[in-house]
Amino acid sequence: FPGADYADERCSAPPDGLQSNLGRMPVATIGDESVGQSGAINFLIASECGLMGSSTMDAAKILSICEHLKEMTTAFHKIAPWGTDLTPENADNWFDGGAD
């Protein structure tokens, strides 16, 4: 995010110091504190960058949209699993089939 002071230290294998996320990635670290889980990391970064609105209701609405997107992604990957091509039948099912 422009103006944010951060270092993107992506790695292909888990480094040491992942206790905040049960030894797994992803982990965001600010100073000497860390937090794991993508939802918590998204919230942390958005808050640090001033992107969570101006009230707790704004923040709740933003988090609600994030949860809707997460649920839609989960539902979509039940129809079209990772690593597979989206077939016309699967696309029709996604757009016209309704929710389970």
mmCIF file with all atom_site columns, C-alpha atoms in Angstrom, residues 15-92:
data_model
loop_
_atom_site.group_PDB
_atom_site.id
_atom_site.type_symbol
_atom_site.label_atom_id
_atom_site.label_alt_id
_atom_site.label_comp_id
_atom_site.label_asym_id
_atom_site.label_entity_id
_atom_site.label_seq_id
_atom_site.pdbx_PDB_ins_code
_atom_site.Cartn_x
_atom_site.Cartn_y
_atom_site.Cartn_z
_atom_site.occupancy
_atom_site.B_iso_or_equiv
_atom_site.pdbx_formal_charge
_atom_site.auth_seq_id
_atom_site.auth_comp_id
_atom_site.auth_asym_id
_atom_site.auth_atom_id
_atom_site.pdbx_PDB_model_num
ATOM 1  C CA . PRO A 1 15 ? 10.707  -19.933 8.591   1.00 0.00 ? 15 PRO A CA 1
ATOM 2  C CA . ASP A 1 16 ? 11.312  -20.107 12.325  1.00 0.00 ? 16 ASP A CA 1
ATOM 3  C CA . GLY A 1 17 ? 9.140   -17.971 14.593  1.00 0.00 ? 17 GLY A CA 1
ATOM 4  C CA . LEU A 1 18 ? 5.638   -18.979 13.483  1.00 0.00 ? 18 LEU A CA 1
ATOM 5  C CA . GLN A 1 19 ? 4.317   -19.672 16.981  1.00 0.00 ? 19 GLN A CA 1
ATOM 6  C CA . SER A 1 20 ? 1.525   -17.122 16.534  1.00 0.00 ? 20 SER A CA 1
ATOM 7  C CA . ASN A 1 21 ? -0.009  -19.354 13.835  1.00 0.00 ? 21 ASN A CA 1
ATOM 8  C CA . LEU A 1 22 ? 0.680   -22.837 15.201  1.00 0.00 ? 22 LEU A CA 1
ATOM 9  C CA . GLY A 1 23 ? 3.888   -23.114 13.170  1.00 0.00 ? 23 GLY A CA 1
ATOM 10 C CA . ARG A 1 24 ? 2.187   -22.367 9.845   1.00 0.00 ? 24 ARG A CA 1
ATOM 11 C CA . MET A 1 25 ? 2.205   -19.549 7.323   1.00 0.00 ? 25 MET A CA 1
ATOM 12 C CA . PRO A 1 26 ? 0.973   -16.904 6.660   1.00 0.00 ? 26 PRO A CA 1
ATOM 13 C CA . VAL A 1 27 ? 2.187   -14.696 9.499   1.00 0.00 ? 27 VAL A CA 1
ATOM 14 C CA . ALA A 1 28 ? 2.360   -10.899 9.592   1.00 0.00 ? 28 ALA A CA 1
ATOM 15 C CA . THR A 1 29 ? 4.933   -9.372  11.918  1.00 0.00 ? 29 THR A CA 1
ATOM 16 C CA . ILE A 1 30 ? 5.003   -5.779  13.109  1.00 0.00 ? 30 ILE A CA 1
ATOM 17 C CA . GLY A 1 31 ? 7.919   -4.992  15.382  1.00 0.00 ? 31 GLY A CA 1
ATOM 18 C CA . ASP A 1 32 ? 8.274   -7.930  17.729  1.00 0.00 ? 32 ASP A CA 1
ATOM 19 C CA . GLU A 1 33 ? 4.617   -9.037  17.539  1.00 0.00 ? 33 GLU A CA 1
ATOM 20 C CA . SER A 1 34 ? 3.102   -11.488 15.058  1.00 0.00 ? 34 SER A CA 1
ATOM 21 C CA . VAL A 1 35 ? -0.359  -12.656 14.073  1.00 0.00 ? 35 VAL A CA 1
ATOM 22 C CA . GLY A 1 36 ? -1.439  -15.558 11.891  1.00 0.00 ? 36 GLY A CA 1
ATOM 23 C CA . GLN A 1 37 ? -4.513  -16.475 9.819   1.00 0.00 ? 37 GLN A CA 1
ATOM 24 C CA . SER A 1 38 ? -5.351  -14.604 6.642   1.00 0.00 ? 38 SER A CA 1
ATOM 25 C CA . GLY A 1 39 ? -8.493  -12.905 7.999   1.00 0.00 ? 39 GLY A CA 1
ATOM 26 C CA . ALA A 1 40 ? -6.613  -11.479 10.972  1.00 0.00 ? 40 ALA A CA 1
ATOM 27 C CA . ILE A 1 41 ? -3.736  -10.416 8.727   1.00 0.00 ? 41 ILE A CA 1
ATOM 28 C CA . ASN A 1 42 ? -6.133  -8.723  6.287   1.00 0.00 ? 42 ASN A CA 1
ATOM 29 C CA . PHE A 1 43 ? -7.748  -6.852  9.189   1.00 0.00 ? 43 PHE A CA 1
ATOM 30 C CA . LEU A 1 44 ? -4.376  -5.845  10.651  1.00 0.00 ? 44 LEU A CA 1
ATOM 31 C CA . ILE A 1 45 ? -3.023  -4.489  7.382   1.00 0.00 ? 45 ILE A CA 1
ATOM 32 C CA . ALA A 1 46 ? -6.273  -2.716  6.452   1.00 0.00 ? 46 ALA A CA 1
ATOM 33 C CA . SER A 1 47 ? -6.415  -1.127  9.911   1.00 0.00 ? 47 SER A CA 1
ATOM 34 C CA . GLU A 1 48 ? -2.772  -0.049  9.795   1.00 0.00 ? 48 GLU A CA 1
ATOM 35 C CA . CYS A 1 49 ? -3.379  1.537   6.370   1.00 0.00 ? 49 CYS A CA 1
ATOM 36 C CA . GLY A 1 50 ? -6.598  3.288   7.396   1.00 0.00 ? 50 GLY A CA 1
ATOM 37 C CA . LEU A 1 51 ? -8.860  1.125   5.234   1.00 0.00 ? 51 LEU A CA 1
ATOM 38 C CA . MET A 1 52 ? -11.354 -0.132  7.846   1.00 0.00 ? 52 MET A CA 1
ATOM 39 C CA . GLY A 1 53 ? -13.727 2.833   7.725   1.00 0.00 ? 53 GLY A CA 1
ATOM 40 C CA . SER A 1 54 ? -14.376 5.513   10.307  1.00 0.00 ? 54 SER A CA 1
ATOM 41 C CA . SER A 1 55 ? -16.550 3.545   12.749  1.00 0.00 ? 55 SER A CA 1
ATOM 42 C CA . THR A 1 56 ? -16.957 0.069   14.127  1.00 0.00 ? 56 THR A CA 1
ATOM 43 C CA . MET A 1 57 ? -20.066 -0.312  11.923  1.00 0.00 ? 57 MET A CA 1
ATOM 44 C CA . ASP A 1 58 ? -17.975 0.544   8.840   1.00 0.00 ? 58 ASP A CA 1
ATOM 45 C CA . ALA A 1 59 ? -15.423 -2.059  9.919   1.00 0.00 ? 59 ALA A CA 1
ATOM 46 C CA . ALA A 1 60 ? -18.164 -4.645  10.508  1.00 0.00 ? 60 ALA A CA 1
ATOM 47 C CA . LYS A 1 61 ? -19.589 -4.039  7.019   1.00 0.00 ? 61 LYS A CA 1
ATOM 48 C CA . ILE A 1 62 ? -16.142 -4.417  5.468   1.00 0.00 ? 62 ILE A CA 1
ATOM 49 C CA . LEU A 1 63 ? -15.566 -7.668  7.388   1.00 0.00 ? 63 LEU A CA 1
ATOM 50 C CA . SER A 1 64 ? -19.020 -8.872  6.274   1.00 0.00 ? 64 SER A CA 1
ATOM 51 C CA . ILE A 1 65 ? -18.078 -8.370  2.614   1.00 0.00 ? 65 ILE A CA 1
ATOM 52 C CA . CYS A 1 66 ? -14.809 -10.248 3.211   1.00 0.00 ? 66 CYS A CA 1
ATOM 53 C CA . GLU A 1 67 ? -16.739 -13.172 4.708   1.00 0.00 ? 67 GLU A CA 1
ATOM 54 C CA . HIS A 1 68 ? -19.179 -13.222 1.773   1.00 0.00 ? 68 HIS A CA 1
ATOM 55 C CA . LEU A 1 69 ? -16.234 -13.403 -0.639  1.00 0.00 ? 69 LEU A CA 1
ATOM 56 C CA . LYS A 1 70 ? -14.622 -16.197 1.382   1.00 0.00 ? 70 LYS A CA 1
ATOM 57 C CA . GLU A 1 71 ? -17.872 -18.197 1.381   1.00 0.00 ? 71 GLU A CA 1
ATOM 58 C CA . MET A 1 72 ? -18.331 -17.640 -2.366  1.00 0.00 ? 72 MET A CA 1
ATOM 59 C CA . THR A 1 73 ? -14.776 -18.820 -3.040  1.00 0.00 ? 73 THR A CA 1
ATOM 60 C CA . THR A 1 74 ? -15.379 -21.970 -0.995  1.00 0.00 ? 74 THR A CA 1
ATOM 61 C CA . ALA A 1 75 ? -18.632 -22.664 -2.854  1.00 0.00 ? 75 ALA A CA 1
ATOM 62 C CA . PHE A 1 76 ? -17.030 -21.995 -6.245  1.00 0.00 ? 76 PHE A CA 1
ATOM 63 C CA . HIS A 1 77 ? -14.195 -24.425 -5.566  1.00 0.00 ? 77 HIS A CA 1
ATOM 64 C CA . LYS A 1 78 ? -16.716 -27.155 -4.776  1.00 0.00 ? 78 LYS A CA 1
ATOM 65 C CA . ILE A 1 79 ? -17.949 -26.716 -8.363  1.00 0.00 ? 79 ILE A CA 1
ATOM 66 C CA . ALA A 1 80 ? -14.540 -26.053 -9.945  1.00 0.00 ? 80 ALA A CA 1
ATOM 67 C CA . PRO A 1 81 ? -11.756 -27.453 -7.731  1.00 0.00 ? 81 PRO A CA 1
ATOM 68 C CA . TRP A 1 82 ? -8.274  -25.910 -7.739  1.00 0.00 ? 82 TRP A CA 1
ATOM 69 C CA . GLY A 1 83 ? -6.232  -27.050 -10.715 1.00 0.00 ? 83 GLY A CA 1
ATOM 70 C CA . THR A 1 84 ? -9.176  -27.913 -12.920 1.00 0.00 ? 84 THR A CA 1
ATOM 71 C CA . ASP A 1 85 ? -10.531 -26.031 -15.906 1.00 0.00 ? 85 ASP A CA 1
ATOM 72 C CA . LEU A 1 86 ? -13.904 -24.383 -15.569 1.00 0.00 ? 86 LEU A CA 1
ATOM 73 C CA . THR A 1 87 ? -16.142 -26.307 -17.941 1.00 0.00 ? 87 THR A CA 1
ATOM 74 C CA . PRO A 1 88 ? -19.202 -24.714 -19.546 1.00 0.00 ? 88 PRO A CA 1
ATOM 75 C CA . GLU A 1 89 ? -21.365 -27.053 -17.452 1.00 0.00 ? 89 GLU A CA 1
ATOM 76 C CA . ASN A 1 90 ? -19.640 -25.946 -14.242 1.00 0.00 ? 90 ASN A CA 1
ATOM 77 C CA . ALA A 1 91 ? -20.012 -22.294 -15.231 1.00 0.00 ? 91 ALA A CA 1
ATOM 78 C CA . ASP A 1 92 ? -23.729 -22.809 -15.878 1.00 0.00 ? 92 ASP A CA 1
#
